[in-house]
Amino acid sequence: MPSELRSPLGQINMPNASIEHGQDTRTDKLLDANLLQIAQTAIAEHGCVSSALSRLGFQSLPDALQAIAHSLGMETIDLTKAKVNGAAVEGFPVRLIHRYGLFPIDRDGSALIVATANPFDLNAFDDVANTLGVHVIPVIAESTELEKLIKSRLGVGAETIDDLLSQTDDQVEMLDEVQFDNSEASEMAQEASVVRLVNEILGEAVNSRASDIHIEAQESGIKIRYRIDGVLQRQATPPEMNRFHAAIISRLKIMAKMNIAEKRVPQDGRIKLRVSGREIDIRVSVIPMLHGEGIVMRVLDKDNLHFSLRGIGMSQQVYDKFQQLIRLPHGILLVTGPTGSGKTTTLYSALSEIKNEDTKIITTEDPIEYQLEGINQIQVNSKVGLTFAASLRSILRHDPDVVLVGEIRDLETAENATQASLTGHLVFSTLHTNDSSGAFMRLCDMGVEPFLVSSTVEGVLAQRLVRRLCPECREPAKVELAKLPEDFPIDQMQANGTSIFQPVGCRECRGTGYSGRMGIYELLMTNDEIRHLASERKSSNVIKRAAQDAGMDTLRDDGWDKVLQGITTIDEVLRVTKAD
């Protein structure tokens, strides 16, 4: 916690607020980084630390809050006894209260005391400080008490949401013309309040570096979550927003050029925006759920795109070998991993490395996530028969040198990709397997002849994404060797004298301890032995051992290497990989 947030409230004249100087009931007084991480996760997921009391070692919520406050250099407040200073509330933006779930309690000169149930949300305190030009001192309150205070002070009527809307900055501009009809849903979607709410949701997601926006219909009302650095984070929403749920969905469907009258089947669409001067492409998916339609939006920030193999986290050894593969005259190069593991980014980075005036590159994708200059891209449309397999057949008549197939999903696509490689083309594609060695068996299971698989697949790159430690606040962790994973390279750590780092949380990383993501990689280059094993349909474990004998580092190996470099954490590697 930055020192500027640790000012002792005892130095501030607060006659009306019941501030409690934490009398910690724990013998060790302070919570360590792991326990603080547990508390932070519980608050992020449930809005309160109550669900983690036993793991933190407490029986009562007040004791846990006091220990958290003491550990963060803060104090707690009993809102049932506190009297709110009207001068502190006057002029305080209502949108900040609803967005961050906090409330102003008192002020003394330039210092503003703010009650919060989430002391880890440093971005909230920054926003308040920057908006009002004051020094913010957060105090920790029980979430239920804070909710009662907000409702009692602001009410749950239309005034609250109107205040929120009137103070929302409209920074979102549509780049495509929006078509409306005369239906009731269309008229609701055009109301200024709905437009501002949708713009606030989209603008906040972009500013938070979110990759996905989830708007879910729950029995209790609307639920909004952003996926930031691969982890879903719930966003505070005022209760009054529930009555706008249908209008918000209709507005987004119209923006994405969907049929707003159709609520029984899934729909897909795209939205092009300019947010705070940045061009944003949003891929929208709507699915009917039990309590209403749910929307997931993939946010593609065009102004933040940098396709470079140097920048995605490859080690020098993997980078050098991958460079050889992407410059082969023919063959198949596969990138494997689960959805959201960065496969498309890796392939686009590879294409960016090899594109020039002498090479014709054609891609067939579903959907086209990014538009690349100098590369011919085809959007798959299965409704009219333009599948991966059909488009690949047509591509070969356009005299390409390099072909990218978005995904090999079926036998027809796999056979066409194989034939393309045999006729002198270099084919890039993705496949859903757990590791690189499983790609051979996966293609054989689809029905491709083993001898064709073994003779055409030149290399397989498996990858996962891990969060990067924030360089501003990371700190060395106290390592207990007995608690390290069995396959962790302890000898290498001790021989190099390196430290393992842990997340802390600061303003730069919004209190998460992480900032951005990077890949960990496992590159299998096909040699004669592996071709022989693949042609005989040997298991992926046998192929994997042969690749390791030839010098391949596994995903886990690369993950541990990045832990030893201080780039990520053991927990991140354990989250995305399994032991070899």
Coordinates of C-alpha atoms in Angstrom, one line a residue:
M1 CA 0.0 0.0 0.0
P2 CA 1.6 3.4 -1.0
S3 CA 2.6 5.5 1.9
E4 CA 0.3 8.3 0.9
L5 CA -2.7 6.1 1.8
R6 CA -1.3 5.3 5.3
S7 CA -1.9 8.7 7.0
P8 CA -3.0 8.0 10.6
L9 CA -6.6 9.1 11.0
G10 CA -5.8 10.0 14.6
Q11 CA -4.1 13.1 13.3
I12 CA -7.3 14.3 11.6
N13 CA -10.1 16.0 13.6
M14 CA -13.1 13.6 13.1
P15 CA -15.6 14.4 15.7
N16 CA -18.5 12.6 14.0
A17 CA -16.9 9.4 12.7
S18 CA -16.4 6.4 14.9
I19 CA -13.0 5.3 13.8
E20 CA -11.7 2.1 15.3
H21 CA -7.9 1.7 15.7
G22 CA -7.5 -1.9 14.9
Q23 CA -6.9 -4.1 17.9
D24 CA -5.8 -7.2 16.2
T25 CA -6.7 -10.4 17.8
R26 CA -4.1 -12.4 16.0
T27 CA -0.8 -13.2 17.7
D28 CA 1.2 -12.2 14.7
K29 CA -0.6 -8.8 14.3
L30 CA -0.1 -8.6 10.5
L31 CA -1.5 -10.7 7.7
D32 CA 1.2 -11.9 5.2
A33 CA 1.0 -11.4 1.5
N34 CA -0.7 -14.8 0.9
L35 CA -3.5 -14.1 3.4
L36 CA -3.9 -10.6 2.0
Q37 CA -4.3 -12.2 -1.5
I38 CA -7.0 -14.5 -0.1
A39 CA -8.8 -11.5 1.4
Q40 CA -8.5 -9.5 -1.9
T41 CA -9.8 -12.4 -3.9
A42 CA -12.8 -13.0 -1.6
I43 CA -13.7 -9.3 -1.8
A44 CA -13.3 -9.3 -5.6
E45 CA -15.5 -12.4 -6.0
H46 CA -18.1 -11.9 -3.2
G47 CA -17.9 -8.2 -2.3
C48 CA -17.0 -9.2 1.3
V49 CA -14.3 -11.1 3.1
S50 CA -16.9 -13.2 5.1
S51 CA -16.4 -16.2 2.8
A52 CA -12.7 -16.4 3.6
L53 CA -12.9 -16.0 7.4
S54 CA -11.8 -19.5 8.2
R55 CA -8.9 -19.4 5.8
L56 CA -7.7 -16.1 7.3
G57 CA -7.9 -17.6 10.8
F58 CA -10.8 -15.5 12.2
Q59 CA -14.2 -16.3 13.6
S60 CA -15.8 -12.8 13.3
L61 CA -15.9 -10.3 10.4
P62 CA -14.9 -7.3 12.6
D63 CA -11.7 -9.0 13.7
A64 CA -10.8 -9.9 10.1
L65 CA -11.4 -6.3 8.9
Q66 CA -9.3 -5.0 11.8
A67 CA -6.4 -7.3 10.8
I68 CA -6.7 -6.3 7.2
A69 CA -6.7 -2.6 8.1
H70 CA -3.7 -3.1 10.4
S71 CA -1.8 -4.9 7.7
L72 CA -2.5 -2.2 5.1
G73 CA -1.8 0.7 7.5
M74 CA -5.4 1.7 7.5
E75 CA -8.3 1.8 10.0
T76 CA -11.8 0.5 10.3
I77 CA -15.0 2.5 10.8
D78 CA -18.3 1.5 12.5
L79 CA -20.9 3.0 10.2
T80 CA -23.7 2.2 12.6
K81 CA -22.2 4.8 15.0
A82 CA -20.7 7.2 12.5
K83 CA -22.3 10.5 11.5
V84 CA -21.7 11.6 8.0
N85 CA -20.5 15.1 7.5
G86 CA -22.8 16.8 4.9
A87 CA -19.9 18.9 3.7
A88 CA -18.1 15.8 2.6
V89 CA -21.0 14.5 0.6
E90 CA -21.8 17.8 -1.0
G91 CA -20.4 17.9 -4.6
F92 CA -19.2 14.3 -4.4
P93 CA -20.0 12.6 -7.7
V94 CA -22.7 10.0 -7.4
R95 CA -21.3 7.9 -10.2
L96 CA -18.1 7.3 -8.1
I97 CA -20.2 6.1 -5.2
H98 CA -22.0 3.5 -7.5
R99 CA -19.0 2.6 -9.6
Y100 CA -16.7 1.8 -6.6
G101 CA -19.1 1.2 -3.8
L102 CA -17.7 3.8 -1.4
F103 CA -19.0 6.8 0.5
P104 CA -17.5 10.1 1.8
I105 CA -17.7 10.3 5.6
D106 CA -15.8 13.4 6.7
R107 CA -13.2 16.0 5.6
D108 CA -10.5 18.0 7.2
G109 CA -9.1 20.7 4.9
S110 CA -7.8 18.9 1.8
A111 CA -8.2 15.4 3.3
L112 CA -11.3 13.4 2.5
I113 CA -12.2 10.3 4.6
V114 CA -13.9 7.7 2.4
A115 CA -15.5 4.5 3.7
T116 CA -14.9 1.5 1.5
A117 CA -15.5 -2.3 1.7
N118 CA -12.6 -2.9 -0.7
P119 CA -9.4 -1.4 0.6
F120 CA -7.5 -3.1 -2.3
D121 CA -9.2 -1.0 -5.0
L122 CA -6.5 1.7 -5.3
N123 CA -7.9 2.8 -8.6
A124 CA -11.0 3.9 -6.9
F125 CA -9.1 6.1 -4.5
D126 CA -7.0 7.5 -7.4
D127 CA -10.2 8.4 -9.3
V128 CA -11.7 10.2 -6.4
A129 CA -8.5 12.1 -5.7
N130 CA -8.0 13.1 -9.3
T131 CA -11.7 14.0 -9.8
L132 CA -12.0 16.2 -6.7
G133 CA -8.4 17.3 -6.2
V134 CA -8.3 16.0 -2.6
H135 CA -6.1 13.7 -0.5
V136 CA -8.1 10.5 0.0
I137 CA -7.9 8.5 3.2
P138 CA -9.8 5.3 2.9
V139 CA -11.2 3.5 6.0
I140 CA -12.6 0.0 6.0
A141 CA -16.3 -0.7 6.6
E142 CA -18.5 -3.8 6.6
S143 CA -20.0 -4.1 3.2
T144 CA -23.6 -4.6 4.5
E145 CA -23.3 -1.4 6.6
L146 CA -21.9 0.5 3.6
E147 CA -24.7 -0.7 1.4
K148 CA -27.3 0.4 3.9
L149 CA -25.6 3.8 4.2
I150 CA -25.6 4.4 0.5
K151 CA -29.2 3.4 0.1
S152 CA -30.3 5.5 3.1
R153 CA -28.4 8.6 1.8
L154 CA -29.2 8.2 -1.9
G155 CA -32.4 6.2 -1.9
V156 CA -33.3 3.7 -4.6
G157 CA -35.5 5.8 -6.7
A158 CA -34.9 7.3 -10.2
E159 CA -33.0 10.3 -8.7
T160 CA -29.9 8.1 -8.0
I161 CA -29.6 6.7 -11.5
D162 CA -30.3 10.1 -13.0
D163 CA -27.5 11.6 -11.0
L164 CA -25.2 8.8 -12.2
L165 CA -26.2 9.4 -15.8
S166 CA -26.0 13.2 -15.7
Q167 CA -22.4 12.9 -14.5
T168 CA -21.2 10.3 -16.9
D169 CA -18.7 11.6 -19.5
D170 CA -19.7 10.5 -23.0
Q171 CA -16.4 9.5 -24.5
V172 CA -17.8 6.8 -26.9
E173 CA -18.4 7.4 -30.5
M174 CA -20.0 5.0 -33.0
L175 CA -18.0 4.6 -36.2
D176 CA -20.9 2.7 -38.0
E177 CA -24.3 4.1 -38.6
V178 CA -26.9 2.6 -36.3
Q179 CA -30.3 1.6 -37.7
F180 CA -33.4 1.9 -35.6
D181 CA -37.0 0.8 -36.2
N182 CA -40.3 1.8 -34.6
S183 CA -40.5 -1.0 -32.1
E184 CA -40.7 -0.3 -28.4
A185 CA -37.4 -2.0 -27.7
S186 CA -35.7 0.3 -30.3
E187 CA -37.2 3.4 -28.8
M188 CA -36.0 2.3 -25.3
A189 CA -32.5 1.8 -26.8
Q190 CA -32.4 5.4 -28.1
E191 CA -33.1 7.0 -24.7
A192 CA -30.3 9.2 -23.5
S193 CA -30.1 7.4 -20.2
V194 CA -29.6 4.0 -21.9
V195 CA -27.0 5.4 -24.4
R196 CA -25.0 6.9 -21.5
L197 CA -25.2 3.7 -19.5
V198 CA -23.9 1.6 -22.4
N199 CA -21.2 4.1 -23.2
E200 CA -20.1 4.0 -19.5
I201 CA -19.9 0.2 -19.6
L202 CA -17.9 0.2 -22.8
G203 CA -15.7 3.1 -21.9
E204 CA -14.8 1.8 -18.5
A205 CA -13.9 -1.6 -20.0
V206 CA -11.5 0.0 -22.5
N207 CA -9.9 2.2 -19.8
S208 CA -9.5 -0.8 -17.5
R209 CA -7.7 -2.8 -20.3
A210 CA -10.5 -5.4 -20.2
S211 CA -10.3 -8.1 -22.9
D212 CA -13.9 -9.2 -22.4
I213 CA -17.2 -7.7 -21.0
H214 CA -19.7 -10.1 -19.5
I215 CA -23.3 -8.8 -19.0
E216 CA -25.3 -11.5 -17.3
A217 CA -28.9 -11.8 -16.4
Q218 CA -29.3 -13.2 -12.8
E219 CA -32.4 -13.7 -10.8
S220 CA -31.2 -10.9 -8.5
G221 CA -30.6 -8.6 -11.4
I222 CA -27.9 -7.5 -13.9
K223 CA -24.3 -8.6 -13.3
I224 CA -21.4 -7.0 -15.1
R225 CA -17.9 -8.4 -15.1
Y226 CA -14.7 -7.5 -17.0
R227 CA -11.9 -9.9 -17.8
I228 CA -8.7 -8.1 -17.1
D229 CA -5.4 -9.9 -17.6
G230 CA -7.3 -13.2 -18.0
V231 CA -9.2 -12.9 -14.7
L232 CA -12.9 -12.0 -14.3
Q233 CA -13.5 -9.0 -12.0
R234 CA -17.0 -8.0 -11.0
Q235 CA -18.0 -4.4 -11.4
A236 CA -20.1 -2.5 -9.0
T237 CA -23.5 -1.6 -10.4
P238 CA -26.3 0.4 -8.7
P239 CA -29.5 -1.6 -8.0
E240 CA -31.5 0.8 -10.2
M241 CA -29.6 -0.4 -13.2
N242 CA -31.6 -3.6 -13.1
R243 CA -34.6 -1.8 -14.7
F244 CA -32.5 -0.9 -17.6
H245 CA -31.3 -4.4 -18.3
A246 CA -33.6 -5.1 -21.3
A247 CA -32.9 -1.6 -22.8
I248 CA -29.1 -2.1 -22.4
I249 CA -29.3 -5.5 -24.2
S250 CA -31.4 -3.9 -27.0
R251 CA -29.0 -1.0 -27.4
L252 CA -26.0 -3.4 -27.7
K253 CA -27.9 -5.6 -30.2
I254 CA -28.7 -2.7 -32.4
M255 CA -25.2 -1.4 -32.2
A256 CA -24.0 -4.9 -33.3
K257 CA -26.6 -5.0 -36.1
M258 CA -28.5 -7.9 -34.6
N259 CA -32.2 -8.6 -34.7
I260 CA -33.6 -7.1 -31.5
A261 CA -36.9 -8.9 -31.8
E262 CA -35.3 -12.3 -31.8
K263 CA -34.6 -13.5 -28.3
R264 CA -34.8 -17.3 -28.7
V265 CA -31.6 -18.1 -30.5
P266 CA -27.9 -17.0 -30.2
Q267 CA -26.7 -14.1 -32.3
D268 CA -23.3 -12.7 -33.2
G269 CA -22.2 -9.2 -34.3
R270 CA -19.6 -6.5 -34.3
I271 CA -19.4 -3.0 -33.0
K272 CA -16.9 -0.4 -34.2
L273 CA -16.2 2.5 -31.7
R274 CA -13.9 5.3 -30.9
V275 CA -13.3 5.5 -27.2
S276 CA -11.3 8.5 -25.9
G277 CA -9.8 8.9 -29.4
R278 CA -8.8 5.1 -29.7
E279 CA -10.4 2.9 -32.3
I280 CA -12.0 -0.1 -30.7
D281 CA -13.5 -3.2 -32.4
I282 CA -15.9 -5.2 -30.3
R283 CA -17.1 -8.7 -31.1
V284 CA -20.5 -9.4 -29.6
S285 CA -22.2 -12.7 -28.7
V286 CA -25.7 -12.9 -27.3
I287 CA -27.2 -16.1 -25.9
P288 CA -30.7 -16.6 -24.3
M289 CA -30.4 -17.6 -20.7
L290 CA -32.8 -18.6 -18.0
H291 CA -33.4 -15.1 -16.7
G292 CA -32.9 -13.2 -19.9
E293 CA -30.3 -12.7 -22.6
G294 CA -26.6 -12.7 -21.7
I295 CA -24.0 -10.8 -23.6
V296 CA -20.2 -11.4 -23.9
M297 CA -18.1 -8.8 -25.8
R298 CA -14.5 -9.3 -26.9
V299 CA -12.7 -6.0 -26.8
L300 CA -10.1 -5.5 -29.6
D301 CA -8.1 -2.3 -29.1
K302 CA -6.7 -1.5 -32.6
D303 CA -4.5 1.3 -31.3
N304 CA -2.9 -1.1 -28.9
L305 CA -1.9 -3.8 -31.4
H306 CA 1.8 -4.7 -31.7
F307 CA 2.3 -8.1 -33.4
S308 CA 5.9 -9.0 -32.7
L309 CA 7.3 -12.4 -31.8
R310 CA 9.9 -10.5 -29.7
G311 CA 7.1 -9.0 -27.5
I312 CA 5.0 -12.1 -26.7
G313 CA 7.4 -13.7 -24.2
M314 CA 9.3 -16.3 -26.3
S315 CA 12.7 -17.3 -24.9
Q316 CA 15.6 -16.8 -27.2
Q317 CA 15.9 -20.6 -27.9
V318 CA 12.2 -20.9 -28.8
Y319 CA 12.3 -17.7 -30.9
D320 CA 15.3 -18.9 -32.9
K321 CA 13.7 -22.3 -33.7
F322 CA 10.3 -20.8 -34.4
Q323 CA 12.0 -18.4 -36.9
Q324 CA 13.3 -21.4 -38.8
L325 CA 9.8 -23.0 -39.0
I326 CA 7.9 -19.9 -40.2
R327 CA 10.4 -19.5 -43.1
L328 CA 10.1 -23.1 -44.4
P329 CA 9.0 -23.4 -48.1
H330 CA 6.2 -25.8 -47.3
G331 CA 4.7 -27.9 -44.5
I332 CA 2.2 -27.4 -41.6
L333 CA 2.9 -25.4 -38.5
L334 CA 0.4 -25.8 -35.7
V335 CA -0.2 -23.6 -32.6
T336 CA -2.2 -25.4 -29.9
G337 CA -3.8 -24.3 -26.7
P338 CA -7.2 -23.6 -25.1
T339 CA -9.5 -20.7 -26.1
G340 CA -8.0 -17.4 -25.0
S341 CA -4.4 -18.6 -24.8
G342 CA -3.0 -16.2 -27.4
K343 CA -2.8 -18.5 -30.4
T344 CA -4.1 -15.9 -32.9
T345 CA -1.7 -13.3 -31.6
T346 CA 1.2 -15.7 -32.1
L347 CA 0.1 -16.5 -35.7
Y348 CA -0.4 -12.9 -36.6
S349 CA 3.0 -12.1 -35.2
A350 CA 4.5 -14.8 -37.3
L351 CA 2.8 -13.5 -40.4
S352 CA 3.9 -10.0 -39.7
E353 CA 7.5 -11.3 -39.5
I354 CA 7.5 -13.0 -42.9
K355 CA 5.2 -10.7 -45.0
N356 CA 6.8 -8.8 -47.9
E357 CA 6.1 -8.0 -51.5
D358 CA 7.5 -11.3 -52.6
T359 CA 5.1 -13.4 -50.6
K360 CA 1.4 -13.8 -51.0
I361 CA -0.4 -14.6 -47.7
I362 CA -4.1 -15.5 -47.5
T363 CA -6.0 -16.3 -44.3
T364 CA -9.4 -17.8 -43.7
E365 CA -10.7 -17.0 -40.2
D366 CA -13.8 -17.3 -38.1
P367 CA -14.0 -14.5 -37.1
I368 CA -11.4 -12.1 -38.4
E369 CA -10.2 -10.6 -35.1
Y370 CA -7.7 -8.1 -36.5
Q371 CA -7.2 -6.6 -39.9
L372 CA -3.6 -6.9 -41.1
E373 CA -2.1 -4.6 -43.8
G374 CA -0.6 -6.5 -46.7
I375 CA -2.4 -9.8 -45.9
N376 CA -5.5 -11.1 -47.7
Q377 CA -8.2 -12.2 -45.2
I378 CA -11.3 -14.3 -45.7
Q379 CA -14.2 -14.3 -43.2
V380 CA -15.7 -17.8 -42.9
N381 CA -19.5 -17.9 -43.4
S382 CA -20.9 -21.3 -42.8
K383 CA -24.5 -20.1 -43.5
V384 CA -23.7 -19.8 -47.2
G385 CA -21.3 -22.7 -47.4
L386 CA -18.1 -20.8 -46.9
T387 CA -16.4 -23.1 -44.4
F388 CA -12.7 -23.5 -43.6
A389 CA -12.5 -26.4 -45.9
A390 CA -14.4 -24.7 -48.8
S391 CA -12.4 -21.5 -48.5
L392 CA -9.1 -23.4 -48.3
R393 CA -9.9 -25.1 -51.6
S394 CA -10.6 -21.8 -53.3
I395 CA -7.5 -20.2 -51.7
L396 CA -5.2 -22.6 -53.5
R397 CA -6.5 -21.3 -56.8
H398 CA -5.2 -17.8 -55.8
D399 CA -1.5 -18.8 -56.0
P400 CA -0.6 -18.2 -52.3
D401 CA 2.8 -18.9 -50.8
V402 CA 1.5 -18.9 -47.2
V403 CA -1.9 -19.9 -46.0
L404 CA -3.4 -19.4 -42.5
V405 CA -6.4 -21.6 -41.6
G406 CA -8.1 -20.2 -38.4
E407 CA -8.7 -23.6 -36.9
I408 CA -8.6 -27.3 -38.0
R409 CA -11.9 -28.5 -36.7
D410 CA -12.8 -31.5 -39.0
L411 CA -11.5 -34.1 -41.4
E412 CA -12.2 -32.1 -44.5
T413 CA -10.2 -29.1 -43.3
A414 CA -7.4 -31.3 -42.1
E415 CA -7.1 -33.1 -45.4
N416 CA -7.2 -29.9 -47.4
A417 CA -4.5 -28.4 -45.2
T418 CA -2.4 -31.6 -45.7
Q419 CA -2.8 -31.5 -49.5
A420 CA -1.9 -27.8 -49.5
S421 CA 1.3 -28.5 -47.7
L422 CA 2.1 -31.3 -50.1
T423 CA 1.7 -29.1 -53.1
G424 CA 4.3 -26.6 -51.9
H425 CA 2.5 -24.3 -49.5
L426 CA 3.3 -23.3 -45.9
V427 CA 0.2 -23.7 -43.8
F428 CA -0.4 -22.2 -40.4
S429 CA -3.3 -23.2 -38.2
T430 CA -4.5 -23.8 -34.7
L431 CA -5.6 -27.0 -32.9
H432 CA -7.2 -27.6 -29.5
T433 CA -4.8 -30.0 -27.7
N434 CA -3.3 -29.9 -24.2
D435 CA 0.3 -29.9 -25.4
S436 CA 2.4 -30.0 -28.5
S437 CA 2.8 -33.8 -28.7
G438 CA -1.0 -34.4 -28.7
A439 CA -1.4 -32.6 -32.1
F440 CA -0.3 -35.7 -34.1
M441 CA -2.8 -38.0 -32.4
R442 CA -5.5 -35.4 -32.7
L443 CA -5.1 -35.2 -36.5
C444 CA -5.1 -39.0 -36.8
D445 CA -8.2 -39.2 -34.7
M446 CA -9.9 -36.8 -37.2
G447 CA -9.2 -39.4 -39.9
V448 CA -6.0 -38.1 -41.6
E449 CA -3.7 -41.0 -42.5
P450 CA -0.8 -41.2 -40.0
F451 CA 1.8 -41.2 -42.8
L452 CA 0.4 -37.9 -44.1
V453 CA 0.5 -36.3 -40.6
S454 CA 4.0 -37.4 -40.0
S455 CA 5.3 -36.1 -43.4
T456 CA 3.6 -32.7 -43.4
V457 CA 3.6 -31.4 -39.8
E458 CA 6.9 -29.6 -39.4
G459 CA 6.4 -28.2 -35.9
V460 CA 3.9 -27.7 -33.1
L461 CA 3.9 -24.8 -30.7
A462 CA 1.8 -25.2 -27.5
Q463 CA 1.2 -22.1 -25.4
R464 CA -0.5 -20.6 -22.4
L465 CA -0.8 -17.1 -21.0
V466 CA 0.3 -16.1 -17.5
R467 CA 0.0 -12.7 -15.8
R468 CA 3.1 -10.6 -15.5
L469 CA 4.1 -9.3 -12.1
C470 CA 3.8 -5.6 -11.7
P471 CA 7.4 -4.3 -11.8
E472 CA 6.5 -1.3 -9.6
C473 CA 5.4 -3.3 -6.5
R474 CA 6.6 -6.9 -6.8
E475 CA 8.7 -8.1 -3.8
P476 CA 10.8 -11.1 -3.0
A477 CA 8.8 -13.9 -1.4
K478 CA 9.9 -16.0 1.6
V479 CA 10.4 -19.4 0.1
E480 CA 9.7 -22.6 2.0
L481 CA 11.4 -25.3 0.0
A482 CA 9.1 -28.0 1.3
K483 CA 6.0 -26.2 -0.1
L484 CA 7.4 -25.7 -3.6
P485 CA 6.0 -28.0 -6.4
E486 CA 7.8 -31.3 -6.8
D487 CA 9.0 -30.4 -10.3
F488 CA 10.2 -26.9 -9.4
P489 CA 13.9 -26.4 -10.3
I490 CA 15.2 -25.8 -6.7
D491 CA 18.8 -26.7 -7.6
Q492 CA 18.8 -24.1 -10.4
M493 CA 17.3 -21.5 -8.1
Q494 CA 20.0 -22.1 -5.5
A495 CA 22.8 -22.3 -8.0
N496 CA 21.9 -19.0 -9.6
G497 CA 21.0 -17.3 -6.3
T498 CA 17.8 -16.0 -7.8
S499 CA 14.7 -14.9 -5.9
I500 CA 11.1 -15.8 -6.3
F501 CA 8.8 -12.7 -6.4
Q502 CA 5.3 -12.3 -5.2
P503 CA 2.5 -9.8 -6.1
V504 CA 1.8 -6.9 -3.7
G505 CA -0.6 -4.4 -5.4
C506 CA -0.2 -0.7 -6.1
R507 CA -1.8 2.1 -8.0
E508 CA 0.0 1.2 -11.2
C509 CA -1.6 -2.3 -11.3
R510 CA -4.9 -1.3 -9.7
G511 CA -4.1 -3.3 -6.6
T512 CA -3.8 -6.7 -8.3
G513 CA -0.1 -7.1 -8.2
Y514 CA -0.1 -8.0 -11.9
S515 CA 0.2 -5.9 -15.1
G516 CA -0.4 -7.5 -18.5
R517 CA 0.2 -11.0 -19.7
M518 CA 2.8 -13.0 -21.5
G519 CA 3.1 -16.5 -23.1
I520 CA 4.8 -19.6 -22.0
Y521 CA 5.7 -21.9 -24.8
E522 CA 6.5 -25.5 -25.7
L523 CA 8.0 -25.9 -29.2
L524 CA 8.1 -29.4 -30.8
M525 CA 10.2 -29.6 -34.0
T526 CA 9.5 -32.7 -35.9
N527 CA 12.6 -34.9 -36.5
D528 CA 13.0 -38.3 -38.0
E529 CA 12.3 -40.2 -34.8
I530 CA 9.1 -38.2 -34.2
R531 CA 7.9 -38.7 -37.8
H532 CA 8.4 -42.5 -37.3
L533 CA 6.5 -42.5 -34.0
A534 CA 3.7 -40.4 -35.5
S535 CA 3.4 -42.7 -38.6
E536 CA 3.0 -45.7 -36.2
R537 CA 0.3 -43.8 -34.2
K538 CA 2.3 -43.9 -31.0
S539 CA 0.8 -42.2 -28.0
S540 CA 1.4 -38.5 -27.2
N541 CA 3.4 -39.4 -24.1
V542 CA 5.9 -41.4 -26.3
I543 CA 6.2 -38.6 -28.7
K544 CA 6.6 -36.1 -25.9
R545 CA 9.5 -38.1 -24.4
A546 CA 11.2 -38.2 -27.8
A547 CA 10.9 -34.5 -28.2
Q548 CA 12.3 -33.9 -24.7
D549 CA 15.2 -36.1 -25.4
A550 CA 15.8 -33.9 -28.5
G551 CA 15.9 -30.8 -26.3
M552 CA 12.3 -29.6 -26.1
D553 CA 11.4 -27.6 -23.0
T554 CA 7.8 -28.2 -21.8
L555 CA 5.3 -25.6 -20.9
R556 CA 6.0 -26.2 -17.3
D557 CA 9.8 -25.8 -17.9
D558 CA 9.3 -22.5 -19.6
G559 CA 6.9 -21.4 -16.8
W560 CA 9.5 -22.1 -14.1
D561 CA 12.1 -20.3 -16.1
K562 CA 9.9 -17.2 -16.1
V563 CA 9.3 -17.5 -12.4
L564 CA 13.1 -17.6 -11.8
Q565 CA 13.4 -14.5 -13.9
G566 CA 11.0 -12.7 -11.6
I567 CA 8.5 -12.2 -14.4
T568 CA 5.6 -14.2 -13.0
T569 CA 4.6 -16.3 -10.0
I570 CA 4.5 -20.0 -9.1
D571 CA 0.7 -19.7 -8.6
E572 CA 0.3 -18.4 -12.2
V573 CA 2.2 -21.4 -13.7
L574 CA 0.2 -23.8 -11.5
R575 CA -3.0 -22.2 -12.7
V576 CA -2.4 -22.8 -16.4
T577 CA -0.2 -25.9 -16.6
K578 CA -0.1 -29.4 -15.1
A579 CA 3.0 -31.4 -14.0
D580 CA 4.8 -33.1 -16.8

